[in-house]
Short mmCIF file of C-alpha atoms in Angstrom, two decimals:
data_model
loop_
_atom_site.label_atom_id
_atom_site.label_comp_id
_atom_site.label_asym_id
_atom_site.label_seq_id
_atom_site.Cartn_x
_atom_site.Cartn_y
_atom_site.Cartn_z
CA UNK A 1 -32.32 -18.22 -27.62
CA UNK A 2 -32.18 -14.96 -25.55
CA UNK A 3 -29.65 -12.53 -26.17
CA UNK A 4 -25.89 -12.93 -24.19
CA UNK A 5 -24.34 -10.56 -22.69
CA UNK A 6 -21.89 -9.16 -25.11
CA UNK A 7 -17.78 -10.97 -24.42
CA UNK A 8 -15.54 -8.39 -25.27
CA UNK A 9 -13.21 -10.58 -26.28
CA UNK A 10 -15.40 -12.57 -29.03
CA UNK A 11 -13.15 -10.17 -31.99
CA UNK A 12 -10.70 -11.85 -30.91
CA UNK A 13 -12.04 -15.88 -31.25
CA UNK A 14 -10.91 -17.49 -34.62
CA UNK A 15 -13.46 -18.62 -36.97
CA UNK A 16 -13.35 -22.05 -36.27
CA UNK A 17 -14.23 -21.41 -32.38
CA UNK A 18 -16.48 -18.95 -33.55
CA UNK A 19 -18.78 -21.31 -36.03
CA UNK A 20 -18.57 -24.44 -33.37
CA UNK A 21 -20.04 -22.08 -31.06
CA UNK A 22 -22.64 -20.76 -32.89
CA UNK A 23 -23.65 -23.73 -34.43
CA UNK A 24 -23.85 -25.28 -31.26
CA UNK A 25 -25.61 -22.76 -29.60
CA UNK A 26 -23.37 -21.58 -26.66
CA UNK A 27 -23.31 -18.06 -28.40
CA UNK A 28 -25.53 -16.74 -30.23
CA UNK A 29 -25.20 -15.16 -34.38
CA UNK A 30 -26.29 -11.71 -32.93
CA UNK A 31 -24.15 -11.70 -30.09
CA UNK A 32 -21.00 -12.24 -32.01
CA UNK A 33 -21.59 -9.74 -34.50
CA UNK A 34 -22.70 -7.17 -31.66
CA UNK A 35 -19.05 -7.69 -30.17
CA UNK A 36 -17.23 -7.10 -33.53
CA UNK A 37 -19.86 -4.17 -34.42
CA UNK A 38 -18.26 -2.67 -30.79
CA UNK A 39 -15.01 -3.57 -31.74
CA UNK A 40 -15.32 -1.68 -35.69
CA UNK A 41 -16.77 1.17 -33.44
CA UNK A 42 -13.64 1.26 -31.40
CA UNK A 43 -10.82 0.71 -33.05
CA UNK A 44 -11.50 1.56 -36.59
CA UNK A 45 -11.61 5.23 -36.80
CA UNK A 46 -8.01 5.03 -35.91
CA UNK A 47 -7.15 2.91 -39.01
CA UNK A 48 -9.67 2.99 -40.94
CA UNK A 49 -10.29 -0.16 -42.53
CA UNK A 50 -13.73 -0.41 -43.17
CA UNK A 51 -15.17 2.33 -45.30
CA UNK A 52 -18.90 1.25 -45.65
CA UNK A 53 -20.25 -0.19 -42.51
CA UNK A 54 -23.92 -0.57 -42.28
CA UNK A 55 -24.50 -2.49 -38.38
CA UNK A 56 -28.35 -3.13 -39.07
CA UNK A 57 -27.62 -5.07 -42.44
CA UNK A 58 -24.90 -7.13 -39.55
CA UNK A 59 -27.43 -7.30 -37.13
CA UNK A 60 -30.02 -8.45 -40.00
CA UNK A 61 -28.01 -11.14 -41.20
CA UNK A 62 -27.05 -12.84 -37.91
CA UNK A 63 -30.24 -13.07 -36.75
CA UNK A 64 -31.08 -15.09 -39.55
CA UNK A 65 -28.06 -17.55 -38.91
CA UNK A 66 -30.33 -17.73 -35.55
CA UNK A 67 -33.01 -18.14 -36.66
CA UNK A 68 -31.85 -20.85 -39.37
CA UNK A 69 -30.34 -22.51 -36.36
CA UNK A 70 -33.58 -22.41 -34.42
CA UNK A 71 -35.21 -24.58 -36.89
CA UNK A 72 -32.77 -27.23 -36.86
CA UNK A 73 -31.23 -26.18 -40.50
CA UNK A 74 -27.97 -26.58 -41.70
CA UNK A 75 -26.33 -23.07 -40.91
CA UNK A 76 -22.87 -23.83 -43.31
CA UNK A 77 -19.82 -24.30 -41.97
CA UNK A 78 -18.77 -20.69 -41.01
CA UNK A 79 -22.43 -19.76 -39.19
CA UNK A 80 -22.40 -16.45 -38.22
CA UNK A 81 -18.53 -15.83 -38.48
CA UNK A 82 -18.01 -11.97 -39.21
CA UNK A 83 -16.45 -11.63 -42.63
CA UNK A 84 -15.20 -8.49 -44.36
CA UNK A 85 -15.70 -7.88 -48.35
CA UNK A 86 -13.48 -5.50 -50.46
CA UNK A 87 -15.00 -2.56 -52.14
CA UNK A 88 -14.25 -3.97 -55.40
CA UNK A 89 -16.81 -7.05 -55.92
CA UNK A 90 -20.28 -6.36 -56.02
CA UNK A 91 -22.18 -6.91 -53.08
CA UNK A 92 -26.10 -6.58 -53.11
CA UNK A 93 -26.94 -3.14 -51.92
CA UNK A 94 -23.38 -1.71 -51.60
CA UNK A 95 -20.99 0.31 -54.23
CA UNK A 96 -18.44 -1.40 -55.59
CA UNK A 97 -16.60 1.46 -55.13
CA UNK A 98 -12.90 0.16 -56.42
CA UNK A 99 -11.72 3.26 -53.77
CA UNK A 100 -12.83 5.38 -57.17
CA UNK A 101 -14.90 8.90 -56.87
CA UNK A 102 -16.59 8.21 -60.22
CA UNK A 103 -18.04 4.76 -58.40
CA UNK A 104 -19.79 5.76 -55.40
CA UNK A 105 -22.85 5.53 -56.63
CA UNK A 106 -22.31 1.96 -58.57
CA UNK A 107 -24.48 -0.03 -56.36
CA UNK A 108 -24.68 -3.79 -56.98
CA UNK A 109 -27.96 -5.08 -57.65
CA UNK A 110 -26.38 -8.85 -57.02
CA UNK A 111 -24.03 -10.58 -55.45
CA UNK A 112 -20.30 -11.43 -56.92
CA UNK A 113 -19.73 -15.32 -56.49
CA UNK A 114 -17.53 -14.83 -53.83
CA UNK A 115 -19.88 -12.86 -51.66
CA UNK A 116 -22.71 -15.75 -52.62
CA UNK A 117 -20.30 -18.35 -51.67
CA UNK A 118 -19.49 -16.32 -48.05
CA UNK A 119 -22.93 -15.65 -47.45
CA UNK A 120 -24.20 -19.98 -48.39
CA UNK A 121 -21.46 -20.71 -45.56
CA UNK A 122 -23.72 -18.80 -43.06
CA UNK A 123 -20.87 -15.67 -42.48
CA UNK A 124 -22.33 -12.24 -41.87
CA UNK A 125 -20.61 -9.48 -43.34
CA UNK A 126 -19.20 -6.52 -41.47
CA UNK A 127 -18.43 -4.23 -43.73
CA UNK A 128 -16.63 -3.49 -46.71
CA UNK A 129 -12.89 -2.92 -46.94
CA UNK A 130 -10.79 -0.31 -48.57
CA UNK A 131 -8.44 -0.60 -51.37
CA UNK A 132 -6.28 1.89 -53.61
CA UNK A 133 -7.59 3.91 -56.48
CA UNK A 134 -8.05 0.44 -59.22
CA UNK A 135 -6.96 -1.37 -57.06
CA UNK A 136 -3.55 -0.37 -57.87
CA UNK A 137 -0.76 -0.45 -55.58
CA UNK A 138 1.07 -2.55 -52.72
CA UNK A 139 -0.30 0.85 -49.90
CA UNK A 140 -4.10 1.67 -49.63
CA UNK A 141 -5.16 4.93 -49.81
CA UNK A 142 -7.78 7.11 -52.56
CA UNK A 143 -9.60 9.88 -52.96
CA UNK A 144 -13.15 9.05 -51.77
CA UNK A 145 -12.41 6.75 -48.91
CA UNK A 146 -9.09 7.99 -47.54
CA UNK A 147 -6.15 6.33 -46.00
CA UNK A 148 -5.85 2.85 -44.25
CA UNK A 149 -2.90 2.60 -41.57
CA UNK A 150 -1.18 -0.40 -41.04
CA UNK A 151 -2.39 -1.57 -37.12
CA UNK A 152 0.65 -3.85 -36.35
CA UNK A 153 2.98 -0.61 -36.76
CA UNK A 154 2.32 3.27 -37.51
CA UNK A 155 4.28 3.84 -40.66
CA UNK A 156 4.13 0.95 -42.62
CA UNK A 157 1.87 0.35 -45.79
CA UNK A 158 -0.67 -1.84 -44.58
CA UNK A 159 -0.02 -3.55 -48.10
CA UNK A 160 -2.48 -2.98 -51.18
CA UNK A 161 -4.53 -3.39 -53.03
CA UNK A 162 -6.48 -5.10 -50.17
CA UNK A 163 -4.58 -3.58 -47.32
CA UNK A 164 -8.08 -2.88 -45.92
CA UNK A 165 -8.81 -6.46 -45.86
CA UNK A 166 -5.31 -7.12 -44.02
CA UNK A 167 -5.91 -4.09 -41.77
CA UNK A 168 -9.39 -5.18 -40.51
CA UNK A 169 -8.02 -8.78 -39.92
CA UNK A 170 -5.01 -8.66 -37.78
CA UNK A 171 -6.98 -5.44 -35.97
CA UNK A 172 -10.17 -7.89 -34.58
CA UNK A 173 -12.67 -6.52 -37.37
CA UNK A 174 -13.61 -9.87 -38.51
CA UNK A 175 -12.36 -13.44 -38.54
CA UNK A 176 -11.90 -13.48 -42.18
CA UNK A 177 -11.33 -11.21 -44.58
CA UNK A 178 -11.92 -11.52 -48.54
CA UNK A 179 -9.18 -9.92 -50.78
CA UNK A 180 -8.12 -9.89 -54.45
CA UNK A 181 -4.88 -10.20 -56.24
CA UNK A 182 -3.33 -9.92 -59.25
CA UNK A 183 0.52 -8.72 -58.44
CA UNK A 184 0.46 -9.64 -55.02
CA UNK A 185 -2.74 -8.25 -53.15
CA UNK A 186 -3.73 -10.59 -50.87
CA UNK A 187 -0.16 -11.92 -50.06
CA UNK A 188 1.24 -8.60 -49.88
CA UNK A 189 -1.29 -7.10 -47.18
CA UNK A 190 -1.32 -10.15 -45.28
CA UNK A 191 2.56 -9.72 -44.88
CA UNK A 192 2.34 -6.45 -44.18
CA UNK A 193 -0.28 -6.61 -41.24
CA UNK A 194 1.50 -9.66 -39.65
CA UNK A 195 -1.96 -11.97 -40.66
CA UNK A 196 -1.69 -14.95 -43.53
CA UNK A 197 -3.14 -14.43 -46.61
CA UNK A 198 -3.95 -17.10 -49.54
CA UNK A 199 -3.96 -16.32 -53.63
CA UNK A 200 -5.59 -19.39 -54.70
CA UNK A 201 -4.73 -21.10 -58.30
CA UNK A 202 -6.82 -19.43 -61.10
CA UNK A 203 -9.82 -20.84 -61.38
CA UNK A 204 -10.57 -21.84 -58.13
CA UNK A 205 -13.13 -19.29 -56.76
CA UNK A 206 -15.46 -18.52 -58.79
CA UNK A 207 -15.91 -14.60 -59.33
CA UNK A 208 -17.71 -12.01 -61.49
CA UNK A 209 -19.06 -8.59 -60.88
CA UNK A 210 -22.53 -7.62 -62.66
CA UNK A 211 -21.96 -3.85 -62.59
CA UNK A 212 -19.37 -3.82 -65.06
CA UNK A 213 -17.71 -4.77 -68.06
CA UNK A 214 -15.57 -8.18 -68.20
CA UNK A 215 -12.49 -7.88 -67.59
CA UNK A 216 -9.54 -7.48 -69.85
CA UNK A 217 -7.15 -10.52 -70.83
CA UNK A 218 -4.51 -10.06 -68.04
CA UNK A 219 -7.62 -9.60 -65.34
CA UNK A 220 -9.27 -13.30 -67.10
CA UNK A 221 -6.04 -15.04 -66.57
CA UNK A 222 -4.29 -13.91 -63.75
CA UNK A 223 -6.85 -11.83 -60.95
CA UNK A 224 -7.92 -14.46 -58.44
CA UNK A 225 -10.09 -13.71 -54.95
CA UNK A 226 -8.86 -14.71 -51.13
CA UNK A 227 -8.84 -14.89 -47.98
CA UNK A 228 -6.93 -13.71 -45.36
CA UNK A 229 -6.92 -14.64 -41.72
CA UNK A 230 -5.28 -14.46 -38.67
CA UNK A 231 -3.96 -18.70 -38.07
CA UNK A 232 -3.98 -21.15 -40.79
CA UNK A 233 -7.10 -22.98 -39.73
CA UNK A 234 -9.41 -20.11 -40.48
CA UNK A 235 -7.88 -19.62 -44.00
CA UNK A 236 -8.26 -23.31 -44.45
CA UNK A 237 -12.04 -22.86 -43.78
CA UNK A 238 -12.72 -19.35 -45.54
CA UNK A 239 -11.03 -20.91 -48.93
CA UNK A 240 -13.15 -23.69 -48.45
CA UNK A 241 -16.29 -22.16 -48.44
CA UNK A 242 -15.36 -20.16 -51.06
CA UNK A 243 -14.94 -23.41 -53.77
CA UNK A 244 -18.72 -23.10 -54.77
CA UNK A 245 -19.36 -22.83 -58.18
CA UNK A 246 -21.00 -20.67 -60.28
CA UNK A 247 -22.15 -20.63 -64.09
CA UNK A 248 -21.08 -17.01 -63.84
CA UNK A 249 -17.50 -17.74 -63.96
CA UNK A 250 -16.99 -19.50 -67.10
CA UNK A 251 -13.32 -20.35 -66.64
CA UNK A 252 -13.95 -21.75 -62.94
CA UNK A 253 -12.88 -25.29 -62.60
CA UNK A 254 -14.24 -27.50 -60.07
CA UNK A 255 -11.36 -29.18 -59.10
CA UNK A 256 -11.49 -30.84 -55.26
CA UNK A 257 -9.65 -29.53 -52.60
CA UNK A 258 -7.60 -32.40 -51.78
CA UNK A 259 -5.35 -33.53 -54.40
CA UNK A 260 -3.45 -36.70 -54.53
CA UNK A 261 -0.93 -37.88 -52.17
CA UNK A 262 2.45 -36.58 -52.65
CA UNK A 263 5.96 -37.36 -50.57
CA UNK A 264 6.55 -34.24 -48.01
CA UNK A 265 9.44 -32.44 -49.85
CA UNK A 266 10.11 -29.16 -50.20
CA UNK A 267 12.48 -26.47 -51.67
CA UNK A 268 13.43 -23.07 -49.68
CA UNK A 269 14.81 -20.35 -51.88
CA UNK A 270 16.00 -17.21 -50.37
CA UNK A 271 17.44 -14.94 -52.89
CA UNK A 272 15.19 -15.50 -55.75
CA UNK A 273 16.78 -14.37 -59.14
CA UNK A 274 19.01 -12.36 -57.14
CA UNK A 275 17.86 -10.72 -55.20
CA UNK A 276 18.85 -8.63 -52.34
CA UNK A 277 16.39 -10.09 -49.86
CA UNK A 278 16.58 -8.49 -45.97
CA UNK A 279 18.39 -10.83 -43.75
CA UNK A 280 15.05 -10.80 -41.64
CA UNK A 281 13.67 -12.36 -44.03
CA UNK A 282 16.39 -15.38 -44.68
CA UNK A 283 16.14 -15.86 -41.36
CA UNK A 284 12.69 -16.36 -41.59
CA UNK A 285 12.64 -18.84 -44.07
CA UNK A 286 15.70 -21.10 -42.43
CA UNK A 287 13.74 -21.43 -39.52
CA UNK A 288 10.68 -22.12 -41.20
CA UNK A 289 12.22 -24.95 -43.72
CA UNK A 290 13.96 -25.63 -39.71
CA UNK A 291 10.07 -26.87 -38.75
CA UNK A 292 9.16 -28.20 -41.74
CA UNK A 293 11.89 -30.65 -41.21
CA UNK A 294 10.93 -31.31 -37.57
CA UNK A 295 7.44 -31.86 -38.65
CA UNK A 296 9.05 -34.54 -41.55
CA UNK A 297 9.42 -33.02 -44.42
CA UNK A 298 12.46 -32.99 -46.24
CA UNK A 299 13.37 -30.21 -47.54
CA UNK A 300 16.24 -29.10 -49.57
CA UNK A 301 17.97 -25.39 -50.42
CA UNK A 302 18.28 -24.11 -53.69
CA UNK A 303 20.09 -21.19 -55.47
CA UNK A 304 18.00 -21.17 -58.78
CA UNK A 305 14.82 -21.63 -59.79
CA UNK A 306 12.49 -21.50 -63.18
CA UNK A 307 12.73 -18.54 -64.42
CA UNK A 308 10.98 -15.82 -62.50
CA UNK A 309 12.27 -12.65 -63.79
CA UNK A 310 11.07 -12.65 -67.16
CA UNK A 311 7.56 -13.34 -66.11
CA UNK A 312 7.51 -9.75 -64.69
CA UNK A 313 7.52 -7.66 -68.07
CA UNK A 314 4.69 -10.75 -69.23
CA UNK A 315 2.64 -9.04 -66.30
CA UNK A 316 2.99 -6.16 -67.33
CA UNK A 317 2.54 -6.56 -70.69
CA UNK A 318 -0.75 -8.53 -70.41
CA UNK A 319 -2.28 -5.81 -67.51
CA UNK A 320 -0.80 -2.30 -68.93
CA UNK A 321 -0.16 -3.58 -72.09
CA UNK A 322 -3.96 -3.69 -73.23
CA UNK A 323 -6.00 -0.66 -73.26
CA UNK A 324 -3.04 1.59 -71.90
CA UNK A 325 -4.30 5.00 -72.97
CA UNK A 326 -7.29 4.14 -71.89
CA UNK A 327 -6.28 2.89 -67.92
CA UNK A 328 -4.32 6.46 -67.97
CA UNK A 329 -7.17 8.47 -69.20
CA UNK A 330 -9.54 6.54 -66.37
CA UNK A 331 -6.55 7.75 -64.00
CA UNK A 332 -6.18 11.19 -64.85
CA UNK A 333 -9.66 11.76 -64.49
CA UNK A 334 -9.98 10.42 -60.81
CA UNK A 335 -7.29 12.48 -60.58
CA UNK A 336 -5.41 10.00 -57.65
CA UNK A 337 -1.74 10.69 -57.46
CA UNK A 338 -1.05 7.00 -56.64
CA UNK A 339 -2.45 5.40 -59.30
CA UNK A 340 -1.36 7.98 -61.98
CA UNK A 341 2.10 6.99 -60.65
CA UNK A 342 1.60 3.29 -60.74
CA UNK A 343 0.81 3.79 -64.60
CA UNK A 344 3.14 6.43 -65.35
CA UNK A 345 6.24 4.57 -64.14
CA UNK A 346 5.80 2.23 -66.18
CA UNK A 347 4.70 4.27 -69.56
CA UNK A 348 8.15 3.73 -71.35
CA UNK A 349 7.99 0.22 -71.16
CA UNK A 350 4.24 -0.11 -72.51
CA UNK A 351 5.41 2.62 -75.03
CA UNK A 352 8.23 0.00 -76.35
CA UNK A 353 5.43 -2.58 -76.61
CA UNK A 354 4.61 -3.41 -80.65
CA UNK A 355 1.18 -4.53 -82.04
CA UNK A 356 1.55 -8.39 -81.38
CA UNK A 357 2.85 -7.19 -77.54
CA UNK A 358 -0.28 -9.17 -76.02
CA UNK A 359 -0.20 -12.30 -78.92
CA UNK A 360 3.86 -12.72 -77.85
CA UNK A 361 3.07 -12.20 -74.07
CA UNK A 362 0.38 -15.45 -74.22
CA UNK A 363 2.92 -17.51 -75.80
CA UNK A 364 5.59 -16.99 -73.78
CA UNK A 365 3.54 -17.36 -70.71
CA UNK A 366 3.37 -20.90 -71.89
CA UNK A 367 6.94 -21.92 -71.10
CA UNK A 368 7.00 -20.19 -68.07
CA UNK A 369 4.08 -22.06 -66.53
CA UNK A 370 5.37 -25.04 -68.14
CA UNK A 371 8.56 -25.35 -66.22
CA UNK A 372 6.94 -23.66 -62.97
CA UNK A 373 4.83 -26.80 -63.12
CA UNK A 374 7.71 -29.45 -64.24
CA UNK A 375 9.33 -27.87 -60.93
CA UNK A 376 6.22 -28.16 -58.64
CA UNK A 377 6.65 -32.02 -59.70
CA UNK A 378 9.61 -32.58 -58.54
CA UNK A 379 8.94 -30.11 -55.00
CA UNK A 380 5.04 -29.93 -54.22
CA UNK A 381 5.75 -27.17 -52.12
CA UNK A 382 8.91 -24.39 -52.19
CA UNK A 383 9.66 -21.35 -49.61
CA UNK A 384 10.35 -17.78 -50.84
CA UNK A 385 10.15 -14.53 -49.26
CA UNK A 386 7.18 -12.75 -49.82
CA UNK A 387 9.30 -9.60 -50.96
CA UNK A 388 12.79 -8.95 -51.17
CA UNK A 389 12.22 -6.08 -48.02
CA UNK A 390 10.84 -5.65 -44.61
CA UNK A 391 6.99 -4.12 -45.34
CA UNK A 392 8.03 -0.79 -46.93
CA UNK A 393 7.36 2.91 -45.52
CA UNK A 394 3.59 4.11 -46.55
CA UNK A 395 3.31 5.73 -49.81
CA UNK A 396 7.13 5.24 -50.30
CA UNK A 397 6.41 4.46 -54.10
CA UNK A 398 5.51 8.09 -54.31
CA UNK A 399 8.91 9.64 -52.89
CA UNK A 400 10.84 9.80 -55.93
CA UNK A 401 11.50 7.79 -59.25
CA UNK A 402 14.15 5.71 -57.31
CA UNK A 403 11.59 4.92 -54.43
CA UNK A 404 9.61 3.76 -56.77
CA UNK A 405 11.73 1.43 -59.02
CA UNK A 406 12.94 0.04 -55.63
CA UNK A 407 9.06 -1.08 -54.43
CA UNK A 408 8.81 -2.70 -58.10
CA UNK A 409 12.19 -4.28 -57.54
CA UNK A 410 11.45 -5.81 -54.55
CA UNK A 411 7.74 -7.28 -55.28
CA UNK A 412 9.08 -9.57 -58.21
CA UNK A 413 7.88 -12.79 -57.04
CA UNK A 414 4.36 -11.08 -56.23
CA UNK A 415 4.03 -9.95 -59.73
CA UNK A 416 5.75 -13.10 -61.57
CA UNK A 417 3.87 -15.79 -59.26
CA UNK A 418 0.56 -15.04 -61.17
CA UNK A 419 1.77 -15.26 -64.52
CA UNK A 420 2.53 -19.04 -63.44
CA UNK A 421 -0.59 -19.86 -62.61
CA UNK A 422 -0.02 -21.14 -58.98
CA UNK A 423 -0.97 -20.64 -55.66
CA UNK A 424 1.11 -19.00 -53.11
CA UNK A 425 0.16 -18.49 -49.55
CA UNK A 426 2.25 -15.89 -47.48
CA UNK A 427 2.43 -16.92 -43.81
CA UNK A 428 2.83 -14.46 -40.83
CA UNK A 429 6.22 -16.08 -38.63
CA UNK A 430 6.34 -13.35 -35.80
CA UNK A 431 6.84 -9.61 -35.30
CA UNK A 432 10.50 -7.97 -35.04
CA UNK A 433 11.07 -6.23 -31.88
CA UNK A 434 9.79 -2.69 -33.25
CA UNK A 435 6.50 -4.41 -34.31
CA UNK A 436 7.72 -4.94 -38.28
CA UNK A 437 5.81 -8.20 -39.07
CA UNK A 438 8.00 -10.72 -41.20
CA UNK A 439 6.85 -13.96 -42.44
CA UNK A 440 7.65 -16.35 -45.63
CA UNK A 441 5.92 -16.99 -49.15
CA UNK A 442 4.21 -20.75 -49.39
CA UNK A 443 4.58 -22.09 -53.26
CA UNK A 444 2.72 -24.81 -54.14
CA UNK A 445 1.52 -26.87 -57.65
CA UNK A 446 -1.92 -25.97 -59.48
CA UNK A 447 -4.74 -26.63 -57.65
CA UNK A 448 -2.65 -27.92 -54.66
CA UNK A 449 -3.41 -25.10 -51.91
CA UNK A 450 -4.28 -28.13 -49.98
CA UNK A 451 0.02 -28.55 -50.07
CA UNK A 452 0.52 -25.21 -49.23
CA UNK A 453 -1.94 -25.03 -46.17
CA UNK A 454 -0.02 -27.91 -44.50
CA UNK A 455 3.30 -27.04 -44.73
CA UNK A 456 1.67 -23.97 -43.40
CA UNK A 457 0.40 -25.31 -40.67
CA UNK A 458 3.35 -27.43 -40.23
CA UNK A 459 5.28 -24.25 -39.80
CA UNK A 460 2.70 -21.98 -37.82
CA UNK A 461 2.89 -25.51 -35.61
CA UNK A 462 6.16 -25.13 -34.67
CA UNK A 463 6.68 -21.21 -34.67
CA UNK A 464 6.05 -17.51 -32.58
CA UNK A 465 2.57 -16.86 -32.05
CA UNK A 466 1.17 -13.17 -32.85
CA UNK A 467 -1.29 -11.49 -30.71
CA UNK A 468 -4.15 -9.63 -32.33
CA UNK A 469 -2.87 -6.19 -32.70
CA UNK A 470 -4.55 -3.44 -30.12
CA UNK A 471 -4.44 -0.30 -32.30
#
């Protein structure tokens, strides 16, 4: 098939126009990832987003969804769909830089399983995306690779760790991007950049990276890998291409992505534990349980839930908690103020911590899960905010001490979700007259992302629709 002229507006297409078209043939692998090759060369100097881009390994790659096409094979269900990948998996041929000096020159010799599984679905990657020093903190910025500005609004964090990943997605700079999270960074970015973003149960995607050690007990049990995307459909598609699994992984469980049938019911809860959330953001989740209801569901409010607060310290205890002295030496050497604060503000509590802190942490991670999942039972699927404030200010973690105690205040279901072991999807519901995207936190029972992408969709149904941002 001959080369198209080159639609300016193919950033733009979701994934699921863009893979119908391809694999039908009215545009071409090469064409696609020509337009969003243009598009990185426009727009992302201004936020910078992508921090290794490398068009000829693009170009490479689509032609040979084309040429895969051409011979009548299966291409995979997102053909030639531009895809971004965070710095911090290993990609063959790239650094898995971690937005770390002292990794530059870490190039993968293989793929992670995520990339495998992005690249068996037929996408072409675009570039890489930038994170925070470790992969640290809810804003994205680091010594080798610079800052990355929020597109949807100058001033805001575009989120962290993979605020890149949220950056490049509601900017046009793929259809999909791939993210990781631990304490919140997938959902976190997604909210920020006014895009949806999904942390999938653990164990779901499979995921490992050659080039370095295994990770540490709080990474095994808690760090998942997912996508974000601009409308529900697409994320629908990216996590389902990335269910492929791998022998790698050992604690992947290949568990189907439909579960069984369960009544449409749902909880909304908008001061979680407390807290102060932004009236925005009630708003935001009245009108949301306000569709869910149109669409069927019934859907009740609550003022209490399982107890969320306590898994916070667990968190903490089971990332910061092992190996301390040696995360702070690693930070002090890269020298990178925001991850040296991350640490450092919380160095009295892992200083309180005894021998047995990670032993007592596993335990009582137990009944926390336990009665997350006794309540998932009873509602498959419950609203929260996805913070208890409007994105914050860039860097505003590094103002002062109370700056910073106010960002960790305000992320506690981020950081306790993951000690629960469930997914939670965070879903883009408009922009606020200055530009401030707000949106709502989708819980749903182990394994059952399948829950949470319909009341999703239910709700994106029914709701605003946001414009790809024009930086």
């Amino acid at each position: 098939m001959k080369d198209m002229p080159t639609d300016p507006a193919l950033w733009a297409w979701p994934a699921t126009r863009l893979a119908a078209a391809i694999k039908a043939r009215a545009l071409s692998a090469r064409e696609v990832a020509q337009a969003h090759i243009d598009r990185v060369e426009a727009v992302n100097g201004q936020i910078n987003a992508i921090v290794d881009f490398q068009p000829e390994k693009t170009l490479a790659a689509a032609d040979a969804v084309d040429a895969r096409l051409a011979r009548g094979d299966e291409a995979g269900c997102l053909a030639g769909v531009p895809v971004t990948i965070k710095v911090n998996v290993d990609q063959t041929g790239y650094a898995t830089t971690n937005g770390l000096k002292a990794q530059q020159a870490l190039i993968a010799r293989s793929n992670n399983p995520v990339v495998e599984s992005f690249l068996a679905a037929g996408a072409v990657s675009l570039g890489r995306t930038n994170t925070p020093a470790f992969s640290y903190r809810w804003f994205t910025n680091n010594l080798l690779h610079g800052a990355t500005h929020n597109p949807r609004k100058k001033g805001l964090t575009p989120g962290g760790s993979s605020g890149g990943a949220g950056a490049a997605v509601a900017a046009g700079l793929g259809a999909i991007g791939h993210g990781t999270d631990i304490a919140g960074s997938v959902r976190y970015p997604a909210y920020a950049c006014g895009v949806h973003g999904l942390r999938p149960s653990v164990g779901r995607v499979a995921a490992w990276n050659a080039s370095g050690p295994d990770r540490t007990i709080g990474g095994q049990i808690m760090a998942v890998s997912g996508p974000l995307a601009r409308n529900v459909a697409d994320l629908r598609l990216a996590f389902q291409a990335m269910l492929r699994p791998d022998p790698c992984d050992p604690w992947a469980v290949p568990a189907p992505f439909h579960g069984p049938q369960m009544p449409r019911r749902a909880a909304v809860c908008t001061h979680p534990e407390g807290a102060q959330t932004a009236p925005e953001l009630v708003a935001e989740l009245h009108a949301a349980a306000d569709r869910l209801r149109e669409a069927g569901w019934q859907v009740e409010v609550l003022d209490t839930l399982p107890d969320l607060a306590s898994a916070v310290p667990l968190q903490l205890t089971l990332w910061m908690g092992d190996g301390y002295d040696g995360l702070l030496a690693s930070a002090r050497a890269e020298g990178d103020r925001g991850a040296l604060a991350a640490l450092e503000g919380q160095a009295e509590f892992v200083r309180s911590l005894g021998p047995d802190c990670i032993a007592k942490a596993l335990t009582a991670r137990m009944a926390i899960a336990r009665d997350w999942g006794l309540f998932m039972a009873r509602y498959p699927v419950l609203l929260l905010p996805p913070s208890a404030e409007l994105p914050f200010a860039d860097n505003l973690d590094l103002v002062d001490e109370a700056s910073y105690r106010r960002v960790w205040a305000a992320q506690m279901s981020m950081i306790g979700l993951p000690v629960t072991g469930l997914p939670a999807l965070t879903l883009n519901t408009g922009l606020l007259a200055d530009g401030t995207p707000v949106g709502v936190q989708i819980v749903a029972g182990k394994f059952r992302e399948d829950l949470a992408l319909k009341a999703a969709e239910a709700i994106e149904a029914r709701g605003k629709r946001v414009s790809v941002a024009l930086p």
